[in-house]
XYZ file of C-alpha atoms in Angstrom:
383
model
C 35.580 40.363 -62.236
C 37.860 36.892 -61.678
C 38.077 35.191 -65.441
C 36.037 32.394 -65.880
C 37.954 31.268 -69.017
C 41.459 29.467 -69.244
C 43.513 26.826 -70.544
C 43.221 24.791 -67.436
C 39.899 26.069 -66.144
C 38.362 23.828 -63.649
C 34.830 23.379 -65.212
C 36.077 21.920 -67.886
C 37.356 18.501 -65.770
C 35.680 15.733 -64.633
C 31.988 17.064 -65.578
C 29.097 14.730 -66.746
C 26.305 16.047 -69.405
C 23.483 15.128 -67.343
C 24.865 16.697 -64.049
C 25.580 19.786 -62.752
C 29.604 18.701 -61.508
C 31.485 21.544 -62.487
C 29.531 24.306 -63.128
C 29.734 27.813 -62.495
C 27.692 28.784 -59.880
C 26.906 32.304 -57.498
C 23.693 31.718 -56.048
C 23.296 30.132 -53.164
C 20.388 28.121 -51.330
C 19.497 30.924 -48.863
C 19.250 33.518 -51.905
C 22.307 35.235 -50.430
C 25.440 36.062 -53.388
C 29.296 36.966 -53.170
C 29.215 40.883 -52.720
C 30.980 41.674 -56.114
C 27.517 40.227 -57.712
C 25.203 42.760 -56.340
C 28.027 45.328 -58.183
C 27.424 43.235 -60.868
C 23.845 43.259 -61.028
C 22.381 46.102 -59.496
C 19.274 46.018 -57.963
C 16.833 47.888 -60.569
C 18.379 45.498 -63.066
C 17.703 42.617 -60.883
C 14.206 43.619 -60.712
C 13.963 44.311 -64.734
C 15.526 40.860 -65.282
C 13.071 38.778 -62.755
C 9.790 40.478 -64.693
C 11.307 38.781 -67.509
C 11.782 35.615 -66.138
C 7.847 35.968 -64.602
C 6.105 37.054 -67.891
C 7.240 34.163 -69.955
C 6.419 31.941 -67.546
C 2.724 33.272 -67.262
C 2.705 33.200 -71.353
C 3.702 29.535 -71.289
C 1.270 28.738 -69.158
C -1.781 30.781 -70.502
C -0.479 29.335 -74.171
C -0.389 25.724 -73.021
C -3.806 26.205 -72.125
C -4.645 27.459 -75.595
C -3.767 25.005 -77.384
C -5.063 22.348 -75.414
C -8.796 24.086 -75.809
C -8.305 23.571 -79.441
C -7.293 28.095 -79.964
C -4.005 27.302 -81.232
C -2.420 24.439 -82.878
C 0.980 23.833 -80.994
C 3.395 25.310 -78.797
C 6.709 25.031 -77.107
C 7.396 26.353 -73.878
C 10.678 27.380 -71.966
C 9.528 26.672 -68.389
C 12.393 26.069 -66.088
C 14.971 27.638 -68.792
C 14.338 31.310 -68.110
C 17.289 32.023 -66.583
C 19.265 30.557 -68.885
C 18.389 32.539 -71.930
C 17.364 35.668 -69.558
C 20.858 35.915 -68.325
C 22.754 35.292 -71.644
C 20.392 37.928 -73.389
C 21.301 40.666 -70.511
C 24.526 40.307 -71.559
C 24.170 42.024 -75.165
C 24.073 45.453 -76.912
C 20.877 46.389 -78.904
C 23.017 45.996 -82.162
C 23.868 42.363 -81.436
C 22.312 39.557 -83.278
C 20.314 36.700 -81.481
C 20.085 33.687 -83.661
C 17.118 31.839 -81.351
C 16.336 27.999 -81.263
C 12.604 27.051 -80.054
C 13.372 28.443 -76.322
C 13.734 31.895 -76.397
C 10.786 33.956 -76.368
C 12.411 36.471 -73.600
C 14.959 37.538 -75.753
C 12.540 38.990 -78.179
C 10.400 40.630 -75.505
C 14.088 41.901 -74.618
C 14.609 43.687 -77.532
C 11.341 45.464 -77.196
C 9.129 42.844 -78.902
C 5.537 43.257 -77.474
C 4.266 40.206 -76.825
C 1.569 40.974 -78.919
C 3.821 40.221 -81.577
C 4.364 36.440 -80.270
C 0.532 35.626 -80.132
C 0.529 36.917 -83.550
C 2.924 34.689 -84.952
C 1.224 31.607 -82.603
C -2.491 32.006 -84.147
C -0.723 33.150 -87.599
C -2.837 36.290 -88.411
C -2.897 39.093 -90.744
C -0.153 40.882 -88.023
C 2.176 37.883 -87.913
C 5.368 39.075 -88.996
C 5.526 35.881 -91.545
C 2.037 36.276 -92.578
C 1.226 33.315 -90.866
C 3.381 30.967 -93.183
C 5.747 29.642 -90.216
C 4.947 26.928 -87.392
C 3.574 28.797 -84.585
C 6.946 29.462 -82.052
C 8.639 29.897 -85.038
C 9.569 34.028 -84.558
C 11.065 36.469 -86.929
C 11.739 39.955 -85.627
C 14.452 40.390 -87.870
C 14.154 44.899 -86.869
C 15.093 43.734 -83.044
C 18.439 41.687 -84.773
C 15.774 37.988 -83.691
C 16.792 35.958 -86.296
C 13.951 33.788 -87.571
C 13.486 30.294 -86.057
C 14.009 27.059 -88.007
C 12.797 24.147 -87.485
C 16.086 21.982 -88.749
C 18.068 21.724 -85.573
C 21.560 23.302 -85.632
C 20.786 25.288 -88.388
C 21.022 28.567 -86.654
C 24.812 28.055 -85.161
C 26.259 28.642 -88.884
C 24.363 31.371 -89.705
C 25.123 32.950 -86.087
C 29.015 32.422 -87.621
C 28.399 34.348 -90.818
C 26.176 37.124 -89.314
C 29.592 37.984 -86.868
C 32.015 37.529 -90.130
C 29.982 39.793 -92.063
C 29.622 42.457 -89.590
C 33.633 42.103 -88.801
C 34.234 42.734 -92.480
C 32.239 45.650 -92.595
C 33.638 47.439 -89.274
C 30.889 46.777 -86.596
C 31.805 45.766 -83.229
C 29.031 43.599 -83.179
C 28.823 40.337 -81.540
C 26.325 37.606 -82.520
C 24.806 34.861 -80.189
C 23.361 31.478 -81.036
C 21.253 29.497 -78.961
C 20.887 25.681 -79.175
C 19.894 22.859 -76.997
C 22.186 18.945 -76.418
C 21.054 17.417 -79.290
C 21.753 20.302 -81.860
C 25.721 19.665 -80.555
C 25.517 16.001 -82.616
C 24.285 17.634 -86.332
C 26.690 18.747 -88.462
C 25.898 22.700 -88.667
C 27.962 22.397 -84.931
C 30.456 20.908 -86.016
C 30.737 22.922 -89.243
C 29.983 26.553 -87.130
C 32.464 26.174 -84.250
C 35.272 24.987 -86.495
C 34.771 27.606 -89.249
C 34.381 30.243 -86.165
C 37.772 29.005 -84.258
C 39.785 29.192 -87.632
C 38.600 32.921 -87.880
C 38.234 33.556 -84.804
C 34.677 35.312 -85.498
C 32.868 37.544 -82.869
C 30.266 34.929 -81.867
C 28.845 33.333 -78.368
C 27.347 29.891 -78.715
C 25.049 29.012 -75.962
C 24.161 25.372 -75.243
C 20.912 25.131 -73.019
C 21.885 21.904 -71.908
C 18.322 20.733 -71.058
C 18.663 16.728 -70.821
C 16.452 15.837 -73.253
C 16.376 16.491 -77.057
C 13.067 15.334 -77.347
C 13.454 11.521 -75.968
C 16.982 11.543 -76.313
C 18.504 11.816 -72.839
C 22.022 13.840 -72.800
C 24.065 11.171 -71.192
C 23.485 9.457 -75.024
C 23.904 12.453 -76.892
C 27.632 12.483 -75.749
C 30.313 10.423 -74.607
C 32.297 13.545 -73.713
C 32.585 14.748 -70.027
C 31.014 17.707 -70.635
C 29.443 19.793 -74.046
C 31.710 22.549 -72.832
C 34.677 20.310 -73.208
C 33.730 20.063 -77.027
C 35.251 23.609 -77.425
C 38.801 22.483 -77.128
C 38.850 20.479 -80.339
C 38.137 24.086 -82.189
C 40.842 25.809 -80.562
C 38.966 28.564 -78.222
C 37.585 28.713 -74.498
C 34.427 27.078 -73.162
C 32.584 27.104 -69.660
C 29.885 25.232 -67.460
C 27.294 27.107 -66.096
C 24.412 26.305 -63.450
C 21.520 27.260 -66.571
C 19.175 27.829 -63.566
C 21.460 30.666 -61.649
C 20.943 33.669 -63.369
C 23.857 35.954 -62.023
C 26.047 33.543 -63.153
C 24.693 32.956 -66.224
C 24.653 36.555 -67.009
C 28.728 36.688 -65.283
C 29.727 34.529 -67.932
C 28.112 35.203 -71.037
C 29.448 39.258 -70.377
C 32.726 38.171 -69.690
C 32.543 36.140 -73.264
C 30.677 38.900 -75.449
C 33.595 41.008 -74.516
C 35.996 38.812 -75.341
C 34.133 38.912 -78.441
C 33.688 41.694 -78.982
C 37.062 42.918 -78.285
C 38.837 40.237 -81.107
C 39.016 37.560 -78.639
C 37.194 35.319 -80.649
C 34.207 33.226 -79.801
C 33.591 30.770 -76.777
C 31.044 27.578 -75.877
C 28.750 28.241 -73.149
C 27.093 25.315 -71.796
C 24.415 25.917 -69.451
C 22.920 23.566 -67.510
C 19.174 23.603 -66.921
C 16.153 21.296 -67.481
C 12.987 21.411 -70.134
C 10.162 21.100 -67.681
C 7.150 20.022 -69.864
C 7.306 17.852 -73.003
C 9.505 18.855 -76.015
C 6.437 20.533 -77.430
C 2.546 20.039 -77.149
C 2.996 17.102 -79.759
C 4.937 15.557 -77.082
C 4.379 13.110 -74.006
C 7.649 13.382 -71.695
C 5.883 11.235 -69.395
C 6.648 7.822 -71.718
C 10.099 8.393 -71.417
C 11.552 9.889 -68.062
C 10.356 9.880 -64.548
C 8.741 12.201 -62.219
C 11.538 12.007 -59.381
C 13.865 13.423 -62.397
C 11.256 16.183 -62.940
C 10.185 16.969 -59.395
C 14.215 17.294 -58.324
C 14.580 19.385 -60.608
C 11.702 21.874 -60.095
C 12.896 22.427 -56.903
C 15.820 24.015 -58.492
C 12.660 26.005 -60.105
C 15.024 29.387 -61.645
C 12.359 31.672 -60.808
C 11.864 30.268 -57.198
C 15.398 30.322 -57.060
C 15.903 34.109 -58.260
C 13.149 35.217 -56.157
C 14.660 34.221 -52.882
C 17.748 36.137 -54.114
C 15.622 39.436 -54.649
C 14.162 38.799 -50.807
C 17.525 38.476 -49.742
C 18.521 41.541 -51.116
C 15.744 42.918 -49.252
C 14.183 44.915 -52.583
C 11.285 42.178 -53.013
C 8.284 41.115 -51.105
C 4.942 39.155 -51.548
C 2.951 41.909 -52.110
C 5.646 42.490 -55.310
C 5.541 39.331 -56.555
C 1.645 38.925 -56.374
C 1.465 42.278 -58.598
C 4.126 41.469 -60.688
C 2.118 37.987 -61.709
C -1.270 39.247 -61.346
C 0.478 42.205 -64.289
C 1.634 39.455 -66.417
C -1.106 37.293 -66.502
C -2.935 40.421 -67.779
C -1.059 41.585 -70.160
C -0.722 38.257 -71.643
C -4.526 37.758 -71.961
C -4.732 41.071 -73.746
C -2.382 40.113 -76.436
C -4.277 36.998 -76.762
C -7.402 38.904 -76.783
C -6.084 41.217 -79.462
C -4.254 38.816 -81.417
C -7.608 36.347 -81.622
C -9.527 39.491 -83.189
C -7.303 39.888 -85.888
C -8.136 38.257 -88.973
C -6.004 35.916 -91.136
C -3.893 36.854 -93.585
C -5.840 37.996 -97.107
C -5.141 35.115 -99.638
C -3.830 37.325 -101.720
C -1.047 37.477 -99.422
C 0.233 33.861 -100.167
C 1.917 35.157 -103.977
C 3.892 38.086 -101.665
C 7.478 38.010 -100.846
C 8.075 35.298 -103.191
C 10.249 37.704 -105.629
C 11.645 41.047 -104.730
C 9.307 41.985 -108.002
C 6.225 39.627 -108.803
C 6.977 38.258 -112.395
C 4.223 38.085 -114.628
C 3.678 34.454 -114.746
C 2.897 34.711 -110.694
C 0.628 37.327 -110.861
C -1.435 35.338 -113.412
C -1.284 32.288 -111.138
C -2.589 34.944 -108.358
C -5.566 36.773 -110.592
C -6.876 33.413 -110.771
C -6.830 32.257 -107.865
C -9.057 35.490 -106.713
C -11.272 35.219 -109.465
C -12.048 31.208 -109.134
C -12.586 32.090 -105.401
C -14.847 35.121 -106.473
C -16.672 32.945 -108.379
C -17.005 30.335 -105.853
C -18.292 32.942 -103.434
C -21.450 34.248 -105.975
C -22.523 30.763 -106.556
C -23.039 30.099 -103.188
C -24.635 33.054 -102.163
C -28.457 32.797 -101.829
């Protein structure tokens, strides 16, 4: 597999954040490849990867509906990113760490989340992994190596550098990834993760989902640099543009730097190139601030459309496939939401839990009354 990486690597020059000049890109219009991808990406992993793509895109769309009939507070989807965090996911070992940002719900299902587990973190019930104390989107999964989400932007990128300097000290060849969109690149925690990770040259893969809009903030003002990818020279190690939206090469590149990684290399800046599709978050109107030729152009570089064609062309995918494969995810998304809705909220009780490795005495006091003022609330008003 040709390097990607180098000193005077081409997609590094004359880029510009909100375009896709200079990035790295194997799929084609038609579908068709290069023939060292399909070695690359064999066809039953092909497959695997594209059900991935399709069943987060069916549970941001049934979720969206959710919460605008009032089921669920909020939400944030990833439609038109799957590939981009897809891709880059494909590319790890069990044992590596993901350190998410609010985009990457595949990544758990990945690691053999059920998505069960996501609806119960969304309506925050008595199964939700934070006992329903987090945002909804906000996943821990920390037994699948999912770091928990935070809401602070850019927070995630130093704690992606420590996780890979810890596990270097004690032996493992793990590597760990961070995910974070444009405008995490202009808080501090970047500046403070890639620099600490160049000087020790720690085992970690940053990932930039380049999506053109941090919130209302369009990319082009996020940066006067050519390129985020360009960034990675000041910190002394490689970095590379990637069409976000072209799976294969997503998932070329982000191998290619875990094993650099992993084998001492030290880390590398991924900047992938895709587009948010809806608003920021439910909370959000994208409409006020960008235009629907911006959107439209770029749903017609839809990934899944575009990954699709490739399976056709590979001739291992039909219409009778796809319509299954949807028809599958749409119903195993509206069982999770079925089971997830008939689970009941966390027991109040809960709340004084995981607050000290051992519950001092002064908080269980604080706790015994709160159950008996609410006991006693409940016998006066019963009839």
């Amino acid at each position: 597999m040709p390097s990607e990486f180098g000193e005077n690597s081409p997609v590094l020059e004359e880029a510009a954040p909100d375009t896709l000049e200079g990035a790295i890109r194997v799929l084609q219009d038609d579908g068709s490849v290069p023939p060292e991808v399909r070695r690359e990406l064999p066809d039953s992993l092909a497959c695997e990867l594209y059900r991935w793509m399709v069943i987060t895109r069916a549970f941001d769309e049934r979720c969206m509906n959710l919460q605008r009939q009032g089921r669920i507070s909020f939400f944030v989807t990833s439609t038109g990113q799957e590939a981009a965090h897809v891709g880059s996911a494909a590319a790890l070992e069990p044992t590596d760490w993901i350190f998410p940002a609010y985009r990457e719900p595949a990544a758990a299902l990945m690691r053999g989340v059920p998505l069960r587990a996501l609806v119960d973190q969304i309506v925050g019930n008595a199964a939700d992994t934070s006992r329903g104390r987090q945002m909804p989107c906000h996943y821990s999964f920390p037994d699948a190596r999912y770091a928990s989400i935070s809401s602070p932007i850019g927070t995630q990128i130093t704690q992606a550098v420590g996780a890979a300097l810890a596990a270097r000290l004690r032996g493992d060849r793990i590597v760990a990834l961070a995910y974070f969109g444009d405008g995490a690149t202009s808080s501090n925690d970047f500046h403070s993760g890639l620099n600490f990770a160049g000087v020790y040259q720690a085992p970690v893969v940053f990932v930039c989902q380049n999506n053109h809009w941090a919130i209302s903030m369009p990319v082009r003002r996020q940066t006067a640099s050519d390129s985020i990818a360009i960034k990675s020279r000041a910190y002394g190690f490689p970095g590379c543009r990637v069409d976000g939206n072209d799976l294969p090469a997503v998932l070329r590149v982000t191998r290619e730097a875990v094993a650099r990684a992993r084998g001492g290399g030290g880390p590398t800046l991924i900047e992938a190139v895709t587009y948010r599709m809806h608003s920021h978050t439910t909370a959000d109107d994208a409409t006020r601030y960008r235009n629907r030729e911006e959107v439209e152009a770029w749903r017609r570089r839809d990934p899944i459309g575009r990954f699709r064609r490739h399976l056709v062309w590979r001739g291992i995918w039909s219409t009778l496939d796809d319509e299954a494969l949807w028809a599958e995810s749409k119903l195993a998304v509206a069982r999770a939401i079925e089971e997830a809705e008939r689970t009941p909220p966390p027991d109040v009780a809960t709340l004084f839990d995981d607050v000290y490795a051992s519950m001092p005495a002064s908080l269980r006091e604080q706790r015994d009354a709160l159950l008996d003022y609410l006991k006693k609330r409940s016998t006066l008003r019963a009839p």
